[in-house]
Amino acid sequence: MGTKARAGMKQALVIGAGPAGLMAADALARAGLRVVVAEAKPSVGRKFLMAGKSGLNLTKAEASDAFLAAYAEAVPVLCPALEAFGPGSVQDWARGLGQEVFTGSSGRVFPVAMKASPLLRAWLARLSGLGVDIRTRWRWIGVEDGFRFDTPTGVQILRPDVTVLACGGASWARLGSDGRWADLLPDVALAPFQPANMGFAVAWSVHMAGHLGKPVKGIALHAGDAASRGEIVLSAKGIEGGGIYAVSRALREGAPLLLDLAPDLSLSEVAARIARPRGKASLSNHLRKALRMDPVKLALLMECGQPVPRDPAALAGLIKALPVPHAGPLPMDEAISTAGGIRLEALDAGLMIRAMPGVFAAGEMLDWEAPTGGYLITAALATGLWAGQHAALWAQDQGAAAP
Ligand SMILES: Cc1cc2nc3c(=O)[nH]c(=O)nc-3n(C[C@H](O)[C@H](O)[C@H](O)COP(=O)(O)OP(=O)(O)OC[C@H]3O[C@@H](n4cnc5c(N)ncnc54)[C@H](O)[C@@H]3O)c2cc1C
């Protein structure tokens, strides 16, 4: 594949240079293979760098059971990879690249630098030292008679000994993960892409105009069995932010959204406070004083709670479980991540695509989803490593390479 390859050296191809692909390349190169990474964009790791803009939540420091539970039904397939490279390994890996990490109060782990660029720079230097050949502007476009690429010098075909696909999910297409790879795998079982960790559209009335763009703090969100105490932001399009992402899967699956505007008070405490004499105060002023409700919470109550009941018990019930009508997820391209992609049953235990011997897959290309909180990057790294290691073993098991 590459002109510098030593005779007998196995040739590996990795497609996609996000965290999953770079990790696979790292593993393959360490195992002694000659590695080419093909990346469609002019530079690597664009979504990883974007994740760095909000601090780069690398992983979550929590007990193994709680950590694995975040991956829900994907656990049986992802578990070996996540146990081999879990939160502790992610932190050691970052430190090994010169990035000290810290754990926030919620267990979320970030690099002290709170960005991705120093880590990515150090990683690329390490990969270069391992001889990994990264080819940018190489877009994979087909698999007929080898892996076909659209490149600055025309169509190129590579026929490696082993391949790891790591083309990401189907959101933030401008950063590279556009999901178009799905058309290139007609013989592989794919689940339709769906947004994950996304906002929801709400058709706000004009009364909300003064509150758009503002964070709503000190609330709880409920959707079916899912609950979150995170912050949300009211945008012109609807509701966005970590609090809604945490319940977004349940909402996507049809559960109604309920806001608790006074999560630190019980229903009876809220009712008792509302029942206090209010004199000549308007209802809004009364609620502001009795429940310390800020203007944005009051606006939400008036927007979504009409007709607002006067009876203290009924009003307390509304404040503790305010239904927010929404018009479904915001566009998938705006989602933090996506569900769907290569079905897990299409893979063997080493993440090789059963229908394509010698072709492995990793990262968000696979059909799993998890909340934000570091679970996404951890699983991208862990599956990249697992696929890379198993791809190397597979290549080495295929007998000596042709000289
Ligand atoms: C705004 C934002 C913030 C985020 N913050 C966090 C966070 O703090 N913590 C966290 O855990 N996760 C976070 N994520 C999610 C995380 O970035 C992704 O889950 C992760 O990058 C997925 O890694 P990946 O390697 O599977 O795919 P990607 O990072 O998407 O990489 C896939 C690569 O494949 C390339 N590619 C695609 N198609 C082709 C093709 N045909 N040919 C060649 N190359 C191709 C793409 O250009 C891309 O470089 C965030 C995401 C966003 C959008």
GROMACS .gro file of C-alpha atoms in nm, residues 66-378:
model
  313
   66ALA     CA    1  -2.289   0.263   3.680
   67PHE     CA    2  -2.048   0.344   3.399
   68LEU     CA    3  -2.147   0.046   3.186
   69ALA     CA    4  -2.518   0.106   3.250
   70ALA     CA    5  -2.492   0.425   3.043
   71TYR     CA    6  -2.456   0.211   2.729
   72ALA     CA    7  -2.790   0.035   2.792
   73GLU     CA    8  -2.863  -0.248   2.548
   74ALA     CA    9  -2.521  -0.215   2.380
   75VAL     CA   10  -2.341  -0.337   2.694
   76PRO     CA   11  -2.301  -0.703   2.591
   77VAL     CA   12  -2.104  -0.605   2.280
   78LEU     CA   13  -1.922  -0.298   2.411
   79CYS     CA   14  -1.842  -0.435   2.758
   80PRO     CA   15  -1.513  -0.615   2.676
   81ALA     CA   16  -1.377  -0.304   2.504
   82LEU     CA   17  -1.495  -0.075   2.784
   83GLU     CA   18  -1.356  -0.303   3.054
   84ALA     CA   19  -1.022  -0.315   2.875
   85PHE     CA   20  -1.014   0.065   2.832
   86GLY     CA   21  -1.247   0.230   3.081
   87PRO     CA   22  -1.242   0.561   3.269
   88GLY     CA   23  -0.912   0.489   3.447
   89SER     CA   24  -0.737   0.397   3.122
   90VAL     CA   25  -0.871   0.707   2.949
   91GLN     CA   26  -0.721   0.924   3.222
   92ASP     CA   27  -0.385   0.741   3.206
   93TRP     CA   28  -0.388   0.776   2.828
   94ALA     CA   29  -0.444   1.153   2.850
   95ARG     CA   30  -0.167   1.186   3.109
   96GLY     CA   31   0.058   0.979   2.884
   97LEU     CA   32   0.004   1.245   2.619
   98GLY     CA   33   0.110   1.516   2.863
   99GLN     CA   34  -0.244   1.623   2.956
  100GLU     CA   35  -0.314   1.628   3.329
  101VAL     CA   36  -0.682   1.568   3.403
  102PHE     CA   37  -0.919   1.664   3.683
  103THR     CA   38  -1.250   1.526   3.801
  104GLY     CA   39  -1.539   1.768   3.848
  105SER     CA   40  -1.795   1.732   4.126
  106SER     CA   41  -2.026   1.524   3.904
  107GLY     CA   42  -1.747   1.275   3.827
  108ARG     CA   43  -1.689   1.419   3.480
  109VAL     CA   44  -1.323   1.411   3.384
  110PHE     CA   45  -1.161   1.692   3.181
  111PRO     CA   46  -0.808   1.779   3.078
  112VAL     CA   47  -0.676   2.068   3.291
  113ALA     CA   48  -0.624   2.257   2.963
  114MET     CA   49  -1.005   2.230   2.906
  115LYS     CA   50  -0.952   2.186   2.533
  116ALA     CA   51  -0.861   1.914   2.287
  117SER     CA   52  -0.590   2.073   2.076
  118PRO     CA   53  -0.282   2.005   2.298
  119LEU     CA   54  -0.390   1.643   2.344
  120LEU     CA   55  -0.454   1.594   1.973
  121ARG     CA   56  -0.121   1.755   1.883
  122ALA     CA   57   0.069   1.523   2.118
  123TRP     CA   58  -0.123   1.223   1.987
  124LEU     CA   59  -0.050   1.305   1.623
  125ALA     CA   60   0.320   1.342   1.708
  126ARG     CA   61   0.314   1.000   1.870
  127LEU     CA   62   0.136   0.846   1.571
  128SER     CA   63   0.386   1.005   1.338
  129GLY     CA   64   0.666   0.852   1.548
  130LEU     CA   65   0.498   0.514   1.503
  131GLY     CA   66   0.510   0.565   1.127
  132VAL     CA   67   0.134   0.618   1.080
  133ASP     CA   68   0.069   0.782   0.744
  134ILE     CA   69  -0.233   1.016   0.767
  135ARG     CA   70  -0.378   1.117   0.433
  136THR     CA   71  -0.625   1.403   0.454
  137ARG     CA   72  -0.874   1.492   0.178
  138TRP     CA   73  -0.902   1.120   0.113
  139ARG     CA   74  -1.275   1.045   0.101
  140TRP     CA   75  -1.374   0.681   0.097
  141ILE     CA   76  -1.629   0.640  -0.185
  142GLY     CA   77  -1.666   0.268  -0.250
  143VAL     CA   78  -1.556  -0.089  -0.190
  144GLU     CA   79  -1.552  -0.241  -0.535
  145ASP     CA   80  -1.226  -0.430  -0.595
  146GLY     CA   81  -1.057  -0.255  -0.300
  147PHE     CA   82  -1.127   0.059  -0.099
  148ARG     CA   83  -1.182   0.347  -0.339
  149PHE     CA   84  -1.099   0.702  -0.242
  150ASP     CA   85  -1.162   1.039  -0.394
  151THR     CA   86  -0.829   1.221  -0.339
  152PRO     CA   87  -0.666   1.544  -0.456
  153THR     CA   88  -0.483   1.339  -0.720
  154GLY     CA   89  -0.791   1.153  -0.844
  155VAL     CA   90  -0.942   0.820  -0.753
  156GLN     CA   91  -0.708   0.589  -0.561
  157ILE     CA   92  -0.769   0.227  -0.467
  158LEU     CA   93  -0.613   0.063  -0.160
  159ARG     CA   94  -0.610  -0.311  -0.098
  160PRO     CA   95  -0.487  -0.346   0.260
  161ASP     CA   96  -0.451  -0.670   0.457
  162VAL     CA   97  -0.691  -0.539   0.718
  163THR     CA   98  -0.915  -0.234   0.760
  164VAL     CA   99  -1.080  -0.046   1.045
  165LEU     CA  100  -1.375   0.176   0.955
  166ALA     CA  101  -1.423   0.470   1.195
  167CYS     CA  102  -1.630   0.725   1.001
  168GLY     CA  103  -1.838   0.848   1.295
  169GLY     CA  104  -2.213   0.903   1.320
  170ALA     CA  105  -2.443   1.137   1.130
  171SER     CA  106  -2.443   1.476   1.302
  172TRP     CA  107  -2.240   1.793   1.256
  173ALA     CA  108  -2.173   1.694   0.893
  174ARG     CA  109  -1.952   1.997   0.843
  175LEU     CA  110  -1.701   1.839   1.084
  176GLY     CA  111  -1.689   1.523   0.871
  177SER     CA  112  -1.933   1.275   1.022
  178ASP     CA  113  -2.204   1.299   0.759
  179GLY     CA  114  -2.324   0.936   0.767
  180ARG     CA  115  -2.280   0.904   0.391
  181TRP     CA  116  -2.070   0.592   0.450
  182ALA     CA  117  -2.398   0.404   0.510
  183ASP     CA  118  -2.451   0.387   0.131
  184LEU     CA  119  -2.113   0.216   0.089
  185LEU     CA  120  -2.203  -0.090   0.298
  186PRO     CA  121  -2.507  -0.244   0.120
  187ASP     CA  122  -2.440  -0.591   0.260
  188VAL     CA  123  -2.410  -0.484   0.623
  189ALA     CA  124  -2.711  -0.461   0.856
  190LEU     CA  125  -2.756  -0.097   0.954
  191ALA     CA  126  -2.999   0.065   1.197
  192PRO     CA  127  -3.139   0.399   1.077
  193PHE     CA  128  -2.959   0.701   1.221
  194GLN     CA  129  -3.144   0.890   1.492
  195PRO     CA  130  -3.045   1.198   1.688
  196ALA     CA  131  -2.909   1.139   2.038
  197ASN     CA  132  -2.826   1.399   2.303
  198MET     CA  133  -3.030   1.655   2.115
  199GLY     CA  134  -3.256   1.951   2.177
  200PHE     CA  135  -3.631   1.960   2.113
  201ALA     CA  136  -3.836   2.200   1.906
  202VAL     CA  137  -4.089   2.416   2.092
  203ALA     CA  138  -4.309   2.676   1.921
  204TRP     CA  139  -4.279   2.948   2.185
  205SER     CA  140  -4.541   3.223   2.191
  206VAL     CA  141  -4.436   3.588   2.166
  207HIS     CA  142  -4.453   3.607   2.547
  208MET     CA  143  -4.131   3.404   2.567
  209ALA     CA  144  -3.929   3.639   2.346
  210GLY     CA  145  -3.755   3.810   2.637
  211HIS     CA  146  -3.642   3.478   2.784
  212LEU     CA  147  -3.488   3.314   2.479
  213GLY     CA  148  -3.115   3.254   2.499
  214LYS     CA  149  -3.133   3.233   2.877
  215PRO     CA  150  -3.037   2.936   3.091
  216VAL     CA  151  -3.294   2.783   3.322
  217LYS     CA  152  -3.128   2.662   3.641
  218GLY     CA  153  -3.257   2.481   3.946
  219ILE     CA  154  -3.511   2.262   3.770
  220ALA     CA  155  -3.555   1.889   3.718
  221LEU     CA  156  -3.663   1.728   3.392
  222HIS     CA  157  -3.860   1.406   3.375
  223ALA     CA  158  -3.941   1.189   3.074
  224GLY     CA  159  -4.072   0.842   3.149
  225ASP     CA  160  -3.815   0.677   3.375
  226ALA     CA  161  -3.543   0.928   3.284
  227ALA     CA  162  -3.471   1.228   3.506
  228SER     CA  163  -3.214   1.505   3.503
  229ARG     CA  164  -3.117   1.801   3.722
  230GLY     CA  165  -2.910   1.963   3.446
  231GLU     CA  166  -2.942   2.314   3.312
  232ILE     CA  167  -3.139   2.388   2.994
  233VAL     CA  168  -3.132   2.684   2.759
  234LEU     CA  169  -3.445   2.822   2.594
  235SER     CA  170  -3.357   2.901   2.235
  236ALA     CA  171  -3.561   3.044   1.951
  237LYS     CA  172  -3.596   2.686   1.825
  238GLY     CA  173  -3.687   2.519   2.151
  239ILE     CA  174  -3.504   2.365   2.446
  240GLU     CA  175  -3.137   2.277   2.435
  241GLY     CA  176  -2.855   2.200   2.678
  242GLY     CA  177  -2.727   1.922   2.901
  243GLY     CA  178  -3.047   1.888   3.105
  244ILE     CA  179  -3.261   1.798   2.805
  245TYR     CA  180  -2.990   1.585   2.642
  246ALA     CA  181  -2.997   1.362   2.950
  247VAL     CA  182  -3.364   1.277   2.896
  248SER     CA  183  -3.359   1.305   2.517
  249ARG     CA  184  -3.367   0.934   2.445
  250ALA     CA  185  -3.685   0.886   2.650
  251LEU     CA  186  -3.841   1.190   2.479
  252ARG     CA  187  -3.742   1.059   2.136
  253GLU     CA  188  -3.912   0.732   2.226
  254GLY     CA  189  -4.236   0.914   2.308
  255ALA     CA  190  -4.234   0.997   2.679
  256PRO     CA  191  -4.386   1.339   2.760
  257LEU     CA  192  -4.157   1.611   2.898
  258LEU     CA  193  -4.237   1.729   3.250
  259LEU     CA  194  -4.049   2.008   3.426
  260ASP     CA  195  -4.025   2.031   3.802
  261LEU     CA  196  -3.981   2.403   3.868
  262ALA     CA  197  -3.920   2.353   4.241
  263PRO     CA  198  -3.721   2.029   4.265
  264ASP     CA  199  -3.587   2.096   4.615
  265LEU     CA  200  -3.935   2.120   4.768
  266SER     CA  201  -4.189   1.842   4.808
  267LEU     CA  202  -4.534   1.871   4.654
  268SER     CA  203  -4.689   1.940   4.996
  269GLU     CA  204  -4.427   2.207   5.077
  270VAL     CA  205  -4.497   2.380   4.747
  271ALA     CA  206  -4.874   2.364   4.813
  272ALA     CA  207  -4.829   2.498   5.168
  273ARG     CA  208  -4.620   2.791   5.047
  274ILE     CA  209  -4.872   2.875   4.773
  275ALA     CA  210  -5.153   2.866   5.031
  276ARG     CA  211  -4.986   3.140   5.240
  277PRO     CA  212  -5.191   3.462   5.239
  278ARG     CA  213  -5.096   3.664   4.936
  279GLY     CA  214  -5.267   3.996   5.007
  280LYS     CA  215  -5.283   4.216   4.700
  281ALA     CA  216  -4.982   4.053   4.531
  282SER     CA  217  -5.033   3.922   4.179
  283LEU     CA  218  -5.001   3.546   4.135
  284SER     CA  219  -4.660   3.593   3.972
  285ASN     CA  220  -4.532   3.807   4.258
  286HIS     CA  221  -4.672   3.565   4.512
  287LEU     CA  222  -4.498   3.268   4.345
  288ARG     CA  223  -4.177   3.466   4.309
  289LYS     CA  224  -4.172   3.537   4.682
  290ALA     CA  225  -4.318   3.212   4.817
  291LEU     CA  226  -4.115   2.979   4.594
  292ARG     CA  227  -3.828   3.208   4.489
  293MET     CA  228  -3.929   3.148   4.128
  294ASP     CA  229  -3.725   3.359   3.889
  295PRO     CA  230  -3.878   3.534   3.584
  296VAL     CA  231  -3.787   3.261   3.337
  297LYS     CA  232  -3.951   2.988   3.547
  298LEU     CA  233  -4.261   3.203   3.589
  299ALA     CA  234  -4.268   3.261   3.214
  300LEU     CA  235  -4.247   2.885   3.152
  301LEU     CA  236  -4.532   2.827   3.395
  302MET     CA  237  -4.749   3.088   3.224
  303GLU     CA  238  -4.651   2.962   2.877
  304CYS     CA  239  -4.709   2.591   2.932
  305GLY     CA  240  -4.948   2.582   3.229
  306GLN     CA  241  -5.262   2.755   3.095
  307PRO     CA  242  -5.514   2.773   3.241
  308VAL     CA  243  -5.307   2.819   3.558
  309PRO     CA  244  -5.512   2.674   3.845
  310ARG     CA  245  -5.586   2.890   4.150
  311ASP     CA  246  -5.624   2.599   4.388
  312PRO     CA  247  -5.292   2.563   4.580
  313ALA     CA  248  -5.279   2.183   4.555
  314ALA     CA  249  -5.351   2.183   4.181
  315LEU     CA  250  -5.104   2.467   4.119
  316ALA     CA  251  -4.839   2.287   4.323
  317GLY     CA  252  -4.897   1.978   4.109
  318LEU     CA  253  -4.843   2.184   3.795
  319ILE     CA  254  -4.525   2.346   3.929
  320LYS     CA  255  -4.385   2.002   4.019
  321ALA     CA  256  -4.479   1.845   3.682
  322LEU     CA  257  -4.527   2.110   3.416
  323PRO     CA  258  -4.595   1.945   3.078
  324VAL     CA  259  -4.395   2.110   2.800
  325PRO     CA  260  -4.541   2.036   2.457
  326HIS     CA  261  -4.269   1.990   2.197
  327ALA     CA  262  -4.259   1.917   1.828
  328GLY     CA  263  -3.993   1.645   1.842
  329PRO     CA  264  -3.613   1.653   1.816
  330LEU     CA  265  -3.432   1.944   1.656
  331PRO     CA  266  -3.260   1.847   1.325
  332MET     CA  267  -3.026   1.548   1.358
  333ASP     CA  268  -2.732   1.743   1.222
  334GLU     CA  269  -2.744   1.957   1.538
  335ALA     CA  270  -2.738   1.659   1.775
  336ILE     CA  271  -2.430   1.593   1.988
  337SER     CA  272  -2.430   1.230   1.874
  338THR     CA  273  -2.639   0.977   1.685
  339ALA     CA  274  -2.786   0.636   1.747
  340GLY     CA  275  -2.804   0.392   1.457
  341GLY     CA  276  -2.533   0.272   1.224
  342ILE     CA  277  -2.379  -0.074   1.199
  343ARG     CA  278  -2.596  -0.312   1.399
  344LEU     CA  279  -2.403  -0.476   1.679
  345GLU     CA  280  -2.519  -0.822   1.571
  346ALA     CA  281  -2.341  -0.763   1.239
  347LEU     CA  282  -2.009  -0.769   1.431
  348ASP     CA  283  -1.807  -1.046   1.591
  349ALA     CA  284  -1.652  -1.019   1.937
  350GLY     CA  285  -1.348  -0.839   1.796
  351LEU     CA  286  -1.572  -0.583   1.616
  352MET     CA  287  -1.507  -0.738   1.274
  353ILE     CA  288  -1.801  -0.702   1.033
  354ARG     CA  289  -1.909  -1.063   0.982
  355ALA     CA  290  -2.009  -1.001   0.620
  356MET     CA  291  -1.670  -0.842   0.542
  357PRO     CA  292  -1.383  -1.056   0.672
  358GLY     CA  293  -1.083  -0.838   0.756
  359VAL     CA  294  -1.294  -0.523   0.795
  360PHE     CA  295  -1.352  -0.398   1.149
  361ALA     CA  296  -1.556  -0.100   1.270
  362ALA     CA  297  -1.542   0.130   1.572
  363GLY     CA  298  -1.675   0.445   1.735
  364GLU     CA  299  -1.999   0.622   1.660
  365MET     CA  300  -2.036   0.427   1.335
  366LEU     CA  301  -2.170   0.145   1.549
  367ASP     CA  302  -2.530   0.136   1.667
  368TRP     CA  303  -2.498   0.238   2.032
  369GLU     CA  304  -2.582   0.553   2.219
  370ALA     CA  305  -2.501   0.696   2.558
  371PRO     CA  306  -2.566   1.021   2.740
  372THR     CA  307  -2.316   1.305   2.739
  373GLY     CA  308  -2.077   1.297   3.033
  374GLY     CA  309  -1.765   1.151   2.873
  375TYR     CA  310  -1.931   0.824   2.772
  376LEU     CA  311  -1.912   0.905   2.401
  377ILE     CA  312  -1.542   0.975   2.374
  378THR     CA  313  -1.460   0.685   2.609
   0.00000   0.00000   0.00000
